Coordinates of C-alpha atoms in Angstrom, one line a residue:
P25 CA 90.7 18.2 -90.3
C26 CA 90.5 21.4 -92.8
P27 CA 87.4 20.3 -95.6
R28 CA 89.7 21.7 -98.4
A29 CA 92.0 18.4 -98.3
V30 CA 90.6 14.4 -99.3
Q31 CA 90.6 12.5 -96.5
I32 CA 90.7 8.3 -97.2
C33 CA 91.1 5.7 -95.5
V34 CA 94.4 3.2 -95.6
S35 CA 96.2 0.4 -94.8
K36 CA 99.8 1.6 -94.7
C37 CA 100.8 4.7 -94.1
P38 CA 103.7 5.5 -97.5
D39 CA 106.3 4.3 -96.8
R40 CA 108.4 5.9 -99.8
Y41 CA 109.1 9.6 -101.3
L42 CA 107.0 9.6 -105.1
T43 CA 104.5 11.9 -107.2
Y44 CA 101.4 10.9 -108.6
L45 CA 103.4 12.6 -112.3
T46 CA 106.4 10.1 -111.9
A47 CA 104.8 7.1 -110.7
S48 CA 101.8 7.9 -114.1
G49 CA 104.6 6.5 -116.5
S50 CA 104.9 3.0 -114.1
P51 CA 102.1 0.6 -113.6
A52 CA 103.7 -0.8 -110.6
A53 CA 104.1 2.5 -108.8
L54 CA 100.9 3.6 -110.0
E55 CA 99.7 0.5 -108.6
Y56 CA 101.7 1.2 -105.4
Y57 CA 100.0 4.8 -105.6
R58 CA 95.9 3.6 -105.9
N59 CA 96.3 2.6 -102.3
F60 CA 96.1 6.2 -101.5
C61 CA 93.5 6.9 -104.2
T62 CA 89.7 7.7 -103.9
P63 CA 87.6 5.2 -104.9
E64 CA 86.5 7.4 -107.6
Y65 CA 89.6 7.3 -109.9
K66 CA 89.7 5.1 -112.5
G67 CA 93.6 4.8 -113.0
A68 CA 95.4 5.8 -115.9
Q69 CA 92.6 6.1 -118.4
K70 CA 92.1 10.1 -116.7
A71 CA 95.3 12.6 -117.6
A72 CA 97.1 12.9 -115.1
L73 CA 96.4 16.7 -114.7
N74 CA 92.0 15.6 -114.3
V75 CA 93.5 14.3 -111.4
L76 CA 95.6 16.2 -110.0
K77 CA 92.3 18.6 -109.9
D78 CA 89.6 16.7 -109.9
K79 CA 91.6 15.3 -106.3
E80 CA 91.7 12.2 -106.8
C81 CA 94.6 11.5 -106.0
P82 CA 97.7 13.0 -104.2
A83 CA 99.9 14.4 -105.3
M84 CA 103.0 13.6 -103.2
L85 CA 103.3 10.8 -101.3
I86 CA 106.1 11.3 -98.0
P87 CA 107.7 8.6 -95.9
S88 CA 105.3 8.6 -93.2
T89 CA 104.5 6.9 -89.5
P90 CA 101.8 6.4 -88.0
L91 CA 100.1 8.1 -84.9
A92 CA 96.9 9.2 -83.9
R93 CA 94.8 6.8 -86.7
R94 CA 96.6 9.5 -89.1
C95 CA 99.8 9.6 -90.9
F96 CA 102.3 11.9 -90.1
P97 CA 105.9 12.6 -92.3
A98 CA 108.8 10.1 -90.4
I99 CA 110.9 13.3 -89.9
Q100 CA 114.7 12.0 -88.0
A101 CA 118.0 13.6 -86.7
K102 CA 121.2 13.1 -88.3
K103 CA 123.6 14.5 -86.6
G104 CA 121.3 18.0 -86.1
V105 CA 120.1 17.7 -90.0
I106 CA 116.5 16.8 -90.1
M107 CA 115.4 14.1 -92.1
V108 CA 112.8 12.6 -93.5
G109 CA 113.6 9.5 -95.5
N110 CA 117.1 9.6 -95.1
K111 CA 116.6 12.9 -97.3
T112 CA 116.5 16.9 -96.6
T113 CA 115.2 17.4 -99.4
Y114 CA 111.6 15.8 -101.8
E115 CA 109.8 17.1 -104.8
D116 CA 105.6 18.1 -104.0
G117 CA 104.6 17.4 -106.8
W118 CA 104.4 20.7 -109.2
G119 CA 108.1 19.9 -110.0
N120 CA 109.3 21.7 -107.2
H121 CA 111.7 21.5 -105.0
R122 CA 111.1 22.0 -101.4
N123 CA 113.2 21.6 -97.4
V124 CA 111.6 19.0 -94.9
T125 CA 112.2 21.9 -93.3
E126 CA 108.5 22.3 -94.3
L127 CA 107.3 19.5 -92.7
L128 CA 108.7 20.6 -89.3
E129 CA 105.1 22.6 -88.6
G130 CA 103.4 19.5 -88.2
A131 CA 105.2 17.5 -86.7
K132 CA 105.4 19.6 -83.5
K133 CA 102.0 19.8 -83.3
A134 CA 101.7 15.6 -83.9
N135 CA 104.3 15.3 -81.2
V136 CA 102.5 18.1 -79.1
V137 CA 99.4 15.3 -79.2
L138 CA 101.3 12.5 -78.3
E139 CA 103.0 14.0 -75.0
T140 CA 99.8 14.9 -74.6
R141 CA 98.0 11.6 -75.8
Q142 CA 100.8 10.0 -72.4
L143 CA 99.9 12.7 -69.7
A144 CA 96.7 12.0 -69.6
M145 CA 97.2 7.7 -70.0
K146 CA 99.3 8.6 -67.1
I147 CA 97.1 10.3 -64.7
F148 CA 94.2 8.4 -66.0
E149 CA 97.1 5.5 -64.4
D150 CA 97.1 7.6 -60.9
Y151 CA 93.9 7.4 -61.2
T152 CA 92.8 3.6 -61.2
V153 CA 95.6 2.6 -59.1
S154 CA 94.3 5.7 -56.5
W155 CA 90.8 5.9 -56.5
Y156 CA 90.0 4.3 -53.6
W157 CA 92.4 6.2 -51.5
I158 CA 90.9 9.1 -52.8
I159 CA 87.3 8.5 -51.5
I160 CA 89.0 7.9 -48.1
G161 CA 90.1 11.3 -48.3
L162 CA 86.5 13.0 -49.7
V163 CA 85.0 10.9 -46.7
I164 CA 87.0 12.9 -43.7
A165 CA 86.9 15.1 -45.3
M166 CA 82.1 15.5 -45.5
V167 CA 83.2 14.3 -41.7
A168 CA 85.9 16.5 -40.6
S169 CA 82.4 19.3 -42.4
L170 CA 80.3 17.9 -40.0
I171 CA 82.3 17.6 -36.9
F172 CA 83.6 21.4 -37.0
I173 CA 79.7 22.5 -37.4
V174 CA 79.1 20.5 -35.0
L175 CA 82.1 21.5 -32.8
L176 CA 80.1 25.4 -33.2
R177 CA 77.5 24.8 -31.0
F178 CA 80.2 25.4 -28.2
L179 CA 83.5 27.1 -29.6
A180 CA 81.7 29.1 -32.0
G181 CA 82.0 32.6 -29.3
I182 CA 85.6 31.0 -27.8
M183 CA 86.7 30.9 -32.2
V184 CA 85.1 35.2 -32.7
W185 CA 86.9 36.4 -29.4
V186 CA 90.1 34.5 -29.7
M187 CA 89.4 35.9 -33.6
I188 CA 89.1 39.6 -32.4
V189 CA 91.8 39.1 -28.7
M190 CA 94.5 38.1 -31.9
V191 CA 93.8 41.1 -34.5
I192 CA 93.8 43.5 -30.9
L193 CA 96.9 42.0 -30.2
V194 CA 98.1 42.3 -33.4
L195 CA 97.5 46.6 -34.0
G196 CA 99.1 46.8 -30.7
Y197 CA 102.7 45.2 -31.8
G198 CA 102.4 47.0 -34.7
I199 CA 102.4 50.5 -32.9
F200 CA 105.0 48.8 -30.1
H201 CA 107.3 47.8 -33.3
C202 CA 106.3 51.4 -35.0
Y203 CA 107.3 53.9 -31.9
M204 CA 110.6 51.5 -31.4
E205 CA 111.8 52.2 -35.3
Y206 CA 110.9 55.5 -34.6
A207 CA 112.3 56.3 -31.2
K208 CA 115.5 54.9 -32.9
L209 CA 115.7 56.5 -35.9
K210 CA 115.9 60.0 -33.4
G211 CA 119.3 61.4 -34.0
E212 CA 120.5 59.5 -36.8
A213 CA 121.1 61.8 -39.9
G214 CA 119.2 62.3 -42.9
S215 CA 116.7 61.1 -40.4
D216 CA 114.1 63.2 -40.0
V217 CA 113.3 65.1 -43.7
S218 CA 110.5 64.9 -44.6
L219 CA 108.4 63.2 -47.0
A220 CA 107.1 65.8 -48.9
D221 CA 111.5 67.7 -49.8
L222 CA 112.3 63.7 -50.3
G223 CA 109.7 63.4 -52.4
F224 CA 108.3 60.5 -54.7
Q225 CA 110.8 57.6 -54.9
T226 CA 111.0 53.7 -56.7
D227 CA 113.2 52.5 -54.5
L228 CA 110.2 52.0 -51.4
R229 CA 112.8 51.3 -48.5
V230 CA 114.7 54.5 -48.3
Y231 CA 110.8 55.8 -46.9
L232 CA 111.7 53.7 -44.2
H233 CA 114.9 55.4 -42.9
L234 CA 112.3 58.7 -42.3
R235 CA 111.0 58.9 -38.5
Q236 CA 108.1 61.0 -40.2
T237 CA 107.2 57.7 -41.8
W238 CA 107.0 55.4 -38.9
L239 CA 105.2 58.2 -37.3
A240 CA 102.2 57.6 -40.2
F241 CA 102.4 54.0 -39.3
L242 CA 102.1 55.0 -35.8
I243 CA 99.2 57.3 -36.1
I244 CA 97.1 55.0 -38.5
L245 CA 97.6 51.8 -35.5
C246 CA 96.2 53.5 -33.3
V247 CA 93.6 55.5 -35.4
L248 CA 92.2 51.5 -36.0
E249 CA 92.5 50.4 -33.4
L250 CA 91.4 53.2 -31.3
V251 CA 88.1 52.4 -33.7
I252 CA 87.6 48.3 -33.6
V253 CA 87.7 49.3 -29.7
L254 CA 85.5 51.9 -30.1
L255 CA 83.0 49.3 -32.0
L256 CA 83.7 46.4 -30.1
I257 CA 82.1 48.6 -27.0
F258 CA 79.3 49.4 -29.1
L259 CA 78.7 46.3 -31.1
R260 CA 78.9 43.5 -28.4
K261 CA 75.7 43.1 -27.5
R262 CA 75.4 42.5 -31.2
I263 CA 78.1 40.1 -31.7
L264 CA 77.2 38.6 -28.6
I265 CA 73.7 38.0 -31.1
A266 CA 75.3 36.5 -33.6
I267 CA 77.4 34.5 -32.0
A268 CA 74.0 33.2 -30.2
L269 CA 72.5 32.5 -33.8
I270 CA 75.7 30.9 -34.9
K271 CA 74.6 27.8 -31.9
E272 CA 70.9 28.1 -33.0
A273 CA 72.5 27.3 -36.3
S274 CA 74.0 24.2 -35.3
R275 CA 71.9 23.2 -33.2
A276 CA 69.2 23.8 -36.6
V277 CA 71.0 21.9 -38.3
G278 CA 71.4 19.0 -35.8
H279 CA 67.4 18.1 -35.7
V280 CA 67.2 18.7 -39.7
M281 CA 70.2 16.8 -41.1
S282 CA 69.1 15.2 -43.7
S283 CA 70.1 18.8 -45.3
L284 CA 73.7 18.3 -45.3
L285 CA 72.4 16.5 -48.3
F286 CA 70.2 18.5 -49.9
P287 CA 73.5 20.5 -52.6
L288 CA 73.2 16.9 -53.6
C289 CA 70.0 17.1 -55.1
T290 CA 70.9 20.4 -56.2
F291 CA 74.0 19.5 -57.7
F292 CA 71.9 16.7 -59.9
L293 CA 69.6 19.3 -60.9
L294 CA 72.3 21.8 -62.4
C295 CA 74.0 18.8 -64.2
L296 CA 70.7 18.7 -66.1
C297 CA 70.3 21.9 -66.6
I298 CA 74.5 21.9 -67.3
A299 CA 73.6 19.2 -69.7
Y300 CA 70.9 20.4 -71.5
W301 CA 72.4 24.0 -72.2
A302 CA 75.5 22.0 -73.6
S303 CA 74.5 19.4 -75.4
T304 CA 71.6 22.5 -77.4
A305 CA 74.8 24.9 -77.8
V306 CA 76.4 22.0 -79.8
F307 CA 74.0 21.0 -81.8
L308 CA 73.6 24.6 -82.5
S309 CA 77.5 24.6 -83.2
T310 CA 77.2 21.7 -85.4
S311 CA 74.4 22.7 -87.8
N312 CA 76.6 24.2 -89.6
E313 CA 77.2 23.7 -93.8
A314 CA 80.1 24.0 -95.8
V315 CA 80.0 26.4 -97.8
Y316 CA 81.8 25.7 -101.3
K317 CA 81.9 29.2 -103.7
V318 CA 83.2 29.0 -107.4
F319 CA 87.0 30.4 -107.3
N320 CA 88.8 31.6 -110.9
E321 CA 91.9 33.3 -111.3
S322 CA 91.0 34.4 -115.2
A323 CA 87.6 36.1 -115.7
C324 CA 84.1 34.8 -114.9
P325 CA 80.6 35.6 -114.9
F326 CA 80.2 33.8 -112.2
S327 CA 83.1 34.0 -110.0
G328 CA 82.1 34.3 -105.7
Q329 CA 79.1 33.0 -106.8
T330 CA 77.8 29.5 -104.1
C331 CA 78.3 25.4 -105.5
K332 CA 78.2 22.4 -105.4
P333 CA 81.5 20.0 -105.5
E334 CA 79.6 16.4 -107.0
T335 CA 78.1 18.3 -109.5
F336 CA 80.6 20.8 -110.6
N337 CA 83.1 19.4 -112.8
T338 CA 79.7 19.0 -115.2
S339 CA 77.4 22.0 -115.1
N340 CA 77.9 25.5 -117.0
V341 CA 80.6 26.6 -115.5
T342 CA 83.5 24.6 -115.9
K343 CA 82.3 25.5 -119.5
Q344 CA 82.7 29.0 -120.1
C345 CA 85.4 29.3 -117.4
P346 CA 87.3 26.2 -118.0
D347 CA 89.9 26.9 -114.9
A348 CA 87.2 28.0 -112.3
Q349 CA 87.6 25.6 -109.3
C350 CA 84.2 25.0 -106.8
L351 CA 86.0 25.1 -103.6
F352 CA 85.6 24.9 -100.3
A353 CA 84.9 29.4 -98.2
F354 CA 83.7 29.0 -95.0
Y355 CA 81.3 26.7 -92.4
G356 CA 77.8 27.9 -92.0
G357 CA 74.5 28.9 -93.9
E358 CA 72.9 31.6 -96.1
T359 CA 69.5 31.3 -95.0
A360 CA 67.8 34.0 -91.8
Y361 CA 68.5 30.6 -89.5
H362 CA 71.7 31.2 -90.6
K363 CA 72.4 34.2 -89.4
Y364 CA 70.8 34.4 -86.6
L365 CA 73.4 31.6 -85.1
I366 CA 74.0 33.3 -82.9
V367 CA 71.5 34.8 -81.7
L368 CA 69.8 31.1 -80.9
Q369 CA 73.2 30.8 -78.6
F370 CA 72.4 34.0 -76.5
F371 CA 68.6 32.6 -75.9
N372 CA 70.3 29.4 -75.4
V373 CA 72.3 31.0 -72.7
F374 CA 69.9 32.6 -71.2
M375 CA 67.8 29.6 -70.5
F376 CA 70.6 28.0 -69.1
F377 CA 70.5 30.9 -66.5
W378 CA 67.2 30.9 -65.7
L379 CA 66.9 27.5 -65.0
A380 CA 70.4 27.3 -62.9
N381 CA 68.6 29.4 -61.1
F382 CA 66.2 28.5 -60.3
V383 CA 67.2 25.5 -59.0
I384 CA 69.2 27.1 -57.0
A385 CA 66.7 29.1 -55.9
L386 CA 65.1 25.8 -55.3
G387 CA 66.9 24.9 -52.9
Q388 CA 67.1 27.8 -51.3
V389 CA 63.6 28.2 -50.2
T390 CA 63.7 24.6 -49.9
L391 CA 66.3 24.9 -46.9
A392 CA 64.6 27.9 -45.1
G393 CA 61.2 25.9 -45.1
A394 CA 62.6 23.3 -43.4
F395 CA 64.7 25.7 -40.7
A396 CA 62.0 28.1 -40.8
S397 CA 59.7 25.1 -39.9
Y398 CA 62.2 24.7 -37.0
Y399 CA 62.1 28.3 -35.4
W400 CA 58.7 28.5 -35.0
A401 CA 58.1 26.0 -33.4
F402 CA 57.0 26.3 -29.9
K403 CA 58.4 23.7 -28.6
K404 CA 61.9 22.9 -30.0
P405 CA 62.2 20.1 -32.2
D406 CA 58.5 18.9 -30.4
D407 CA 56.5 20.4 -33.1
M408 CA 58.6 20.4 -36.2
P409 CA 56.8 18.0 -38.7
A410 CA 58.3 14.9 -39.2
F411 CA 60.1 15.1 -42.3
P412 CA 60.5 19.7 -41.9
L413 CA 63.1 19.6 -45.4
F414 CA 61.1 17.0 -47.4
S415 CA 57.2 19.3 -46.4
A416 CA 59.1 22.6 -47.0
F417 CA 60.6 20.6 -50.2
G418 CA 56.9 19.8 -51.8
R419 CA 55.4 23.6 -50.8
A420 CA 57.9 24.6 -53.0
L421 CA 57.1 22.7 -55.6
R422 CA 53.4 23.7 -54.9
Y423 CA 52.8 27.0 -54.7
H424 CA 56.1 29.1 -55.1
T425 CA 57.3 27.9 -58.3
G426 CA 56.2 31.0 -60.3
S427 CA 57.7 33.3 -57.3
L428 CA 60.8 30.9 -57.7
A429 CA 60.4 31.8 -61.9
F430 CA 60.4 35.3 -61.4
G431 CA 63.8 35.8 -59.4
S432 CA 65.1 33.6 -61.9
L433 CA 63.6 35.7 -64.0
V434 CA 65.4 38.4 -63.3
L435 CA 69.2 37.7 -62.0
A436 CA 69.1 35.6 -65.0
I437 CA 67.8 38.9 -67.2
V438 CA 71.0 40.5 -65.5
Q439 CA 73.3 37.7 -66.2
V440 CA 73.1 37.5 -69.8
I441 CA 73.1 41.6 -70.2
R442 CA 77.0 40.8 -68.4
V443 CA 77.3 37.3 -70.9
I444 CA 76.6 40.0 -73.5
L445 CA 79.2 42.7 -71.9
E446 CA 81.7 40.9 -71.7
Y447 CA 81.0 39.3 -76.2
L448 CA 81.0 43.3 -77.0
D449 CA 84.4 44.2 -75.3
H450 CA 86.2 40.3 -76.4
R451 CA 85.3 42.0 -80.1
L452 CA 86.0 45.6 -79.1
K453 CA 89.2 44.6 -77.8
A454 CA 91.2 46.1 -80.9
A455 CA 88.6 49.4 -81.3
E456 CA 91.2 52.1 -79.8
N457 CA 87.9 54.1 -78.9
K458 CA 88.9 55.3 -74.9
F459 CA 85.4 56.9 -74.9
A460 CA 84.1 52.8 -75.1
K461 CA 85.6 51.1 -74.3
F462 CA 85.8 53.5 -70.1
L463 CA 81.4 53.2 -71.0
L464 CA 82.1 49.5 -71.5
S465 CA 84.5 48.7 -67.9
C466 CA 81.7 51.7 -66.6
L467 CA 78.4 49.4 -67.9
K468 CA 80.7 46.1 -66.4
C469 CA 81.0 46.9 -62.8
C470 CA 77.6 48.7 -63.1
F471 CA 76.1 45.4 -63.4
W472 CA 78.3 43.5 -61.5
C473 CA 76.9 44.8 -58.6
L474 CA 74.0 45.2 -59.7
E475 CA 74.3 41.1 -60.8
K476 CA 75.0 40.9 -56.2
F477 CA 72.9 43.4 -55.6
I478 CA 69.9 40.5 -57.2
K479 CA 71.4 37.9 -55.7
F480 CA 71.3 38.7 -51.4
L481 CA 67.8 40.8 -52.4
N482 CA 67.5 36.7 -53.9
R483 CA 68.0 34.9 -51.4
N484 CA 66.0 37.1 -48.3
A485 CA 63.4 37.2 -50.8
Y486 CA 63.2 33.1 -51.2
I487 CA 63.4 33.2 -47.1
M488 CA 61.0 35.4 -46.7
I489 CA 58.6 33.6 -49.7
A490 CA 59.4 29.5 -47.0
I491 CA 58.0 31.7 -44.1
Y492 CA 54.8 33.3 -45.8
G493 CA 53.9 31.8 -48.5
T494 CA 54.0 35.4 -50.0
N495 CA 54.8 36.4 -54.0
F496 CA 58.4 36.9 -55.0
C497 CA 57.7 40.8 -54.9
T498 CA 56.0 41.1 -51.5
S499 CA 58.8 39.0 -50.2
A500 CA 61.0 40.8 -51.8
R501 CA 60.1 44.5 -50.9
N502 CA 59.6 43.3 -46.6
A503 CA 63.1 41.6 -46.8
F504 CA 64.1 44.0 -48.0
F505 CA 63.3 46.9 -45.4
L506 CA 63.4 44.3 -42.8
L507 CA 67.1 44.7 -42.9
M508 CA 67.3 47.8 -43.7
R509 CA 65.9 48.3 -40.6
N510 CA 68.5 46.5 -38.9
I511 CA 71.9 47.0 -40.8
I512 CA 73.8 47.1 -38.2
R513 CA 73.2 43.9 -37.3
V514 CA 73.4 42.2 -40.7
A515 CA 76.9 43.6 -40.8
V516 CA 78.0 41.9 -37.4
L517 CA 76.4 38.8 -38.3
D518 CA 77.4 38.9 -41.8
K519 CA 81.0 39.5 -41.2
V520 CA 81.4 37.1 -37.6
T521 CA 79.8 33.8 -40.5
D522 CA 82.4 34.8 -43.2
F523 CA 85.4 34.2 -40.7
L524 CA 84.2 31.1 -39.4
F525 CA 83.2 29.8 -42.6
F526 CA 87.0 30.8 -43.9
L527 CA 88.1 29.2 -41.6
G528 CA 86.6 26.2 -41.4
K529 CA 87.1 25.2 -45.4
L530 CA 90.8 26.9 -44.7
L531 CA 91.2 24.2 -41.6
I532 CA 89.5 21.8 -43.3
V533 CA 90.8 21.5 -46.8
G534 CA 93.8 22.3 -45.0
S535 CA 94.4 19.1 -43.1
V536 CA 93.0 17.1 -46.0
G537 CA 95.8 18.5 -48.5
I538 CA 98.2 17.8 -45.8
L539 CA 97.8 15.0 -44.8
A540 CA 97.1 13.3 -49.3
F541 CA 100.1 15.1 -49.4
F542 CA 102.1 13.6 -46.6
F543 CA 100.1 9.6 -47.1
F544 CA 100.5 10.0 -51.6
T545 CA 104.7 11.0 -51.2
Q546 CA 105.0 7.9 -48.4
R547 CA 106.5 10.4 -46.2
I548 CA 104.3 8.3 -43.3
K549 CA 106.1 5.1 -41.9
L550 CA 103.0 3.6 -40.8
V551 CA 101.3 3.1 -44.2
Q552 CA 104.6 3.8 -46.5
D553 CA 103.8 0.1 -48.3
T554 CA 100.8 1.2 -49.0
A555 CA 100.2 4.2 -50.1
P556 CA 100.1 3.2 -54.3
P557 CA 103.1 3.5 -56.7
L558 CA 102.1 7.4 -59.0
N559 CA 103.2 7.9 -61.8
Y560 CA 102.4 12.4 -61.1
Y561 CA 101.4 11.5 -56.8
W562 CA 99.9 15.7 -57.4
V563 CA 96.9 14.0 -59.3
P564 CA 95.0 12.3 -56.3
I565 CA 96.6 15.4 -53.9
L566 CA 94.8 18.6 -56.4
T567 CA 91.8 15.6 -56.7
V568 CA 91.1 15.9 -52.6
I569 CA 91.9 19.2 -52.3
V570 CA 89.2 20.3 -55.2
G571 CA 87.5 17.3 -53.8
S572 CA 87.4 18.9 -50.2
Y573 CA 86.6 22.3 -50.8
L574 CA 83.4 21.8 -52.6
I575 CA 82.5 19.3 -50.0
A576 CA 83.2 21.7 -46.9
H577 CA 81.1 25.4 -49.6
G578 CA 78.4 22.6 -50.2
F579 CA 78.4 21.5 -46.2
F580 CA 78.7 25.4 -45.3
S581 CA 76.2 26.1 -48.3
V582 CA 73.4 24.7 -46.2
Y583 CA 74.7 25.9 -42.3
G584 CA 74.5 29.4 -44.3
M585 CA 71.7 29.9 -44.8
C586 CA 70.2 28.5 -42.3
V587 CA 72.4 31.1 -39.9
D588 CA 70.6 33.7 -42.6
T589 CA 67.0 32.3 -42.9
L590 CA 66.6 31.9 -38.7
F591 CA 68.4 35.8 -38.4
L592 CA 65.3 37.1 -40.4
C593 CA 62.5 34.1 -38.3
F594 CA 64.4 36.2 -35.6
L595 CA 63.5 39.9 -36.7
E596 CA 60.4 39.1 -37.7
D597 CA 59.6 37.8 -34.4
L598 CA 61.0 41.1 -31.9
E599 CA 59.0 42.8 -34.6
R600 CA 55.8 40.6 -34.3
N601 CA 55.6 39.5 -31.0
D602 CA 56.3 41.4 -27.7
G603 CA 56.4 38.2 -24.8
S604 CA 52.9 38.2 -23.7
A605 CA 50.8 34.8 -23.9
E606 CA 49.3 36.4 -26.8
K607 CA 52.7 36.6 -28.8
P608 CA 55.2 34.6 -27.0
Y609 CA 58.5 35.0 -28.2
F610 CA 59.7 32.2 -30.6
M611 CA 63.7 32.5 -30.2
S612 CA 64.9 29.8 -27.9
Q613 CA 66.0 30.0 -24.2
D614 CA 69.6 31.9 -24.9
L615 CA 68.4 34.3 -27.1
R616 CA 65.5 35.5 -24.8
K617 CA 68.5 35.9 -21.7
L618 CA 70.6 37.9 -24.0
L619 CA 68.2 40.1 -24.8
K620 CA 66.7 40.3 -21.6
K621 CA 63.0 39.3 -23.0
T622 CA 60.2 36.9 -21.4
N623 CA 57.8 35.4 -21.9
K624 CA 54.5 36.2 -19.7
G625 CA 52.8 33.0 -18.6
Q626 CA 54.4 30.6 -21.0
P627 CA 57.2 28.6 -20.3
D628 CA 60.7 28.7 -21.9
A629 CA 61.0 26.7 -24.8

């Protein structure tokens, strides 16, 4: 609501045109008008102009209808003519006649509010009749995610090699198609024109009639095919290692099934962080005060000074400046607290990032500790602790809180700098300084890359913290150099897991979404009568799709942490141990066979 306007609660909206100046001449009309005045109004004892000046009564009444606990002009159209109360004009209370079309803007906004309210009610109705089917859809997504993770133990290699073969076949078909098009254009008029002679053309289809275009495509695809084949020849062993680690991760998740529910704990803690940030931000935003200043039409020494509406009429200002008014200027304040309110908001954002990153780090260290206990168990799973997840969570809280807080602090500082850069970019949008915009864009890009790098470094540092219990800086340094010594293995494993996770999310979300679409649109004849009647069938479908993605993302985030942890443990195992009786390998038997490693004097685990 606008602070300049006086608002009061009324038992009934006005149903007629009436101005205060007109009503003041009739006791009956004035009695009706009193229903829309403030409690301070004393009746006809006060001059009409003073009543309007002190805003004790509105200057005019307009026929209105109630909507969302507000009174809006009762606008209607008759034969294409806009009218309010069967009139096309009205008096504004100061002797001016205005057209009712000036009230249309308020009516349009009221219509938007009404339509939004009706839409919200229909969506709420859809949720009330379909919530249990939505839950069933999410349960199906959860079961499908679990089944996919279990099947990766058996199908990871097949899916990866099928994907590689498909890429080779697609490129091979592209080469064949380009050659056929190149051969087909031989002898045709105009096909031998070079790209340089043709120049740039807005219609790109022109280039498809040139032999040189298809020759260029042919060469590019042949080079890509050759590069991929050479990479497969030289990296086949590393691809096999990546597949074996993914299979081993599936086994580890199977032995620590409680890890799949741990993201719920992280989600709950993140909700607390968001609630803290939101409540603090709302408190800071609403801590402003309404500031009133003196406004006048003639010269006045008090013009622009702060005033209080409650005592303004009895102050010296009205005596020296009779036409002065104490009007609302802005929300804010003139104290030191109000001046530095934006700094407090940025500090609140910084604390939110710090807390959120700490919660995420706590979850990563806990999962890494649980999966590391699986890897470093010589006899799996007999040598694992009874409750690996709870043990890892206890160690993280007891011994590694400082390291987690420091790593989260570094990341939070970078994220706040990015927020400040976005704020500056928003404020400088109207500026014409191209150099400043270019510099700001470069800084935003650099800090985006820095944030990605720090997230990658922190993730691996937390794994090393979970394995060795060293401080953050030592763990980050050891993890970084360990990964750099095995950079090719890192790249291969990263791309293979990215492909499998993308395939899994696409399969789960797509299948559950299609099932929800056919069910809620009543296209499955077997359960056609079971589907609830809906106003908008897309409401439960979108809810199921988004929920399925979040569930699949939660499951695969645990699985991804497991793969990364086992990978670092595997690299450490190779560097620390040699297979002797004093330093046996802790990797699984499949990995030892793949690398042709054996444990001398020790039975295979």
